[in-house]
Short mmCIF file of C-alpha atoms in Angstrom, two decimals:
data_model
loop_
_atom_site.label_atom_id
_atom_site.label_comp_id
_atom_site.label_asym_id
_atom_site.label_seq_id
_atom_site.Cartn_x
_atom_site.Cartn_y
_atom_site.Cartn_z
CA UNK C 9 0.20 0.15 0.41
CA UNK C 10 2.92 2.30 0.95
CA UNK C 11 3.96 2.09 -2.31
CA UNK C 12 1.43 2.65 -4.16
CA UNK C 13 0.69 5.95 -2.38
CA UNK C 14 3.84 6.75 -3.44
CA UNK C 15 3.09 6.57 -6.87
CA UNK C 16 0.15 8.12 -6.62
CA UNK C 17 1.99 11.35 -4.93
CA UNK C 18 4.79 11.26 -7.51
CA UNK C 19 2.67 10.68 -10.99
CA UNK C 20 0.61 13.97 -9.49
CA UNK C 21 4.21 15.68 -8.77
CA UNK C 22 4.66 15.08 -12.44
CA UNK C 23 1.58 15.95 -13.56
CA UNK C 24 1.83 19.21 -12.26
CA UNK C 25 5.19 20.29 -13.22
CA UNK C 26 4.70 19.06 -16.56
CA UNK C 27 1.67 21.74 -17.08
CA UNK C 28 3.27 24.41 -15.22
CA UNK C 29 2.90 27.55 -17.45
CA UNK C 30 4.22 31.21 -16.40
CA UNK C 31 3.56 33.91 -18.41
CA UNK C 32 5.79 36.18 -17.53
CA UNK C 33 6.76 38.17 -20.20
CA UNK C 34 9.72 40.47 -18.88
CA UNK C 35 12.70 37.01 -19.65
CA UNK C 36 11.59 37.31 -23.38
CA UNK C 37 11.58 39.55 -26.25
CA UNK C 38 11.24 40.02 -29.63
CA UNK C 39 13.58 42.36 -32.30
CA UNK C 40 12.16 43.52 -35.67
CA UNK C 41 15.72 42.87 -37.65
CA UNK C 42 14.53 43.51 -41.18
CA UNK C 43 11.12 44.49 -42.80
CA UNK C 44 9.96 44.30 -46.45
CA UNK C 45 7.23 44.14 -48.58
CA UNK C 46 6.37 40.39 -48.35
CA UNK C 47 7.45 40.01 -44.54
CA UNK C 48 9.25 41.03 -41.23
CA UNK C 49 12.74 38.77 -40.10
CA UNK C 50 11.94 38.56 -36.53
CA UNK C 51 14.91 37.21 -33.35
CA UNK C 52 12.59 35.85 -30.05
CA UNK C 53 15.37 36.17 -27.33
CA UNK C 54 14.79 33.94 -24.49
CA UNK C 55 17.14 33.04 -21.19
CA UNK C 56 18.99 29.90 -21.16
CA UNK C 57 17.58 28.79 -17.88
CA UNK C 58 14.21 29.38 -16.28
CA UNK C 59 14.02 28.56 -12.34
CA UNK C 60 17.50 26.19 -12.01
CA UNK C 61 15.36 24.77 -15.62
CA UNK C 62 17.18 24.08 -18.66
CA UNK C 63 15.73 25.21 -21.52
CA UNK C 64 14.38 22.04 -23.95
CA UNK C 65 13.07 22.95 -27.00
CA UNK C 66 11.54 26.06 -28.56
CA UNK C 67 8.08 25.98 -30.57
CA UNK C 68 5.55 28.79 -32.82
CA UNK C 69 1.95 28.26 -32.18
CA UNK C 70 -0.47 30.17 -35.01
CA UNK C 71 -3.87 30.67 -34.79
CA UNK C 72 -6.77 31.14 -37.42
CA UNK C 73 -9.69 33.29 -36.49
CA UNK C 74 -9.02 32.43 -33.31
CA UNK C 75 -8.81 28.23 -33.43
CA UNK C 76 -5.12 26.38 -33.13
CA UNK C 77 -3.74 25.57 -36.86
CA UNK C 78 -0.79 24.78 -36.61
CA UNK C 79 2.10 24.09 -34.25
CA UNK C 80 5.84 24.62 -35.25
CA UNK C 81 9.18 23.80 -33.68
CA UNK C 82 12.33 26.04 -34.09
CA UNK C 83 15.76 25.44 -33.76
CA UNK C 84 17.66 27.26 -30.56
CA UNK C 85 20.45 28.63 -31.68
CA UNK C 86 22.83 29.35 -28.68
CA UNK C 87 25.16 32.32 -28.25
CA UNK C 88 26.07 33.01 -31.66
CA UNK C 89 24.82 36.04 -32.82
CA UNK C 90 25.85 36.96 -35.71
CA UNK C 91 24.51 39.51 -37.89
CA UNK C 92 22.05 39.82 -34.99
CA UNK C 93 23.03 42.87 -32.54
CA UNK C 94 21.76 42.06 -29.66
CA UNK C 95 23.13 40.78 -26.19
CA UNK C 96 22.91 37.64 -26.21
CA UNK C 97 24.18 36.70 -22.63
CA UNK C 98 22.79 33.66 -21.16
CA UNK C 99 20.19 33.76 -23.78
CA UNK C 100 19.47 31.35 -26.89
CA UNK C 101 17.52 32.37 -29.68
CA UNK C 102 15.12 31.79 -32.27
CA UNK C 103 14.03 33.14 -35.86
CA UNK C 104 10.73 33.67 -38.02
CA UNK C 105 9.98 35.40 -41.00
CA UNK C 106 6.53 35.94 -41.20
CA UNK C 107 3.68 38.56 -43.06
CA UNK C 108 3.15 41.51 -40.34
CA UNK C 109 -0.66 41.02 -40.93
CA UNK C 110 0.12 37.52 -39.40
CA UNK C 111 2.50 39.10 -35.55
CA UNK C 112 -1.18 39.00 -33.91
CA UNK C 113 -1.41 35.21 -34.88
CA UNK C 114 1.31 33.89 -33.52
CA UNK C 115 2.25 32.99 -30.00
CA UNK C 116 5.74 31.41 -28.64
CA UNK C 117 6.07 28.41 -26.69
CA UNK C 118 9.28 28.09 -24.61
CA UNK C 119 9.77 24.52 -22.97
CA UNK C 120 12.40 24.07 -19.82
CA UNK C 121 13.61 20.75 -18.54
CA UNK C 122 15.37 19.88 -14.49
CA UNK C 123 17.47 18.89 -14.33
CA UNK C 124 19.58 21.36 -15.89
CA UNK C 125 22.27 17.81 -17.49
CA UNK C 126 24.01 18.60 -20.26
CA UNK C 127 24.10 14.75 -20.64
CA UNK C 128 20.19 13.72 -20.06
CA UNK C 129 20.33 11.81 -17.75
CA UNK C 130 17.09 11.66 -16.00
CA UNK C 131 15.10 14.14 -17.32
CA UNK C 132 12.31 15.51 -15.39
CA UNK C 133 9.94 18.19 -17.72
CA UNK C 134 9.60 21.90 -16.84
CA UNK C 135 7.58 24.60 -16.79
CA UNK C 136 6.66 26.36 -20.01
CA UNK C 137 6.39 29.96 -20.91
CA UNK C 138 3.38 31.11 -23.68
CA UNK C 139 3.71 34.73 -24.77
CA UNK C 140 2.00 36.50 -28.19
CA UNK C 141 4.60 37.39 -30.56
CA UNK C 142 3.36 40.22 -30.85
CA UNK C 143 3.20 41.67 -27.61
CA UNK C 144 6.76 40.82 -26.72
CA UNK C 145 7.76 42.70 -29.60
CA UNK C 146 9.93 45.41 -28.71
CA UNK C 147 10.65 47.67 -31.66
#
């Protein structure tokens, strides 16, 4: 009976941890780096770590008429700013090019994992941060 109780407690914790969502907008920002008649090129910068959890994945979610339309995983780019003139100390970044009229329809999702290990041993999913792209653009 003790083992069943322990498993139930563990499963409850795991479900809570995997579904924890944070809305802190001050830690993530986006910057338009190029505009043309077709699209805007945007860099999204976010912390490598959040509450002792390490960044695991980054995705874009597209809505049409306020309904889910598409979910796309993106590359996580580390510390090599290249042509992007942004301070990337302890941050990662991702890139997207979209029609400017679609900015209100895109949400970004940054997922983190515990523990923050490099070798991938015993990983527990961590918090997930969601933001509307149009709300975090700084220019």
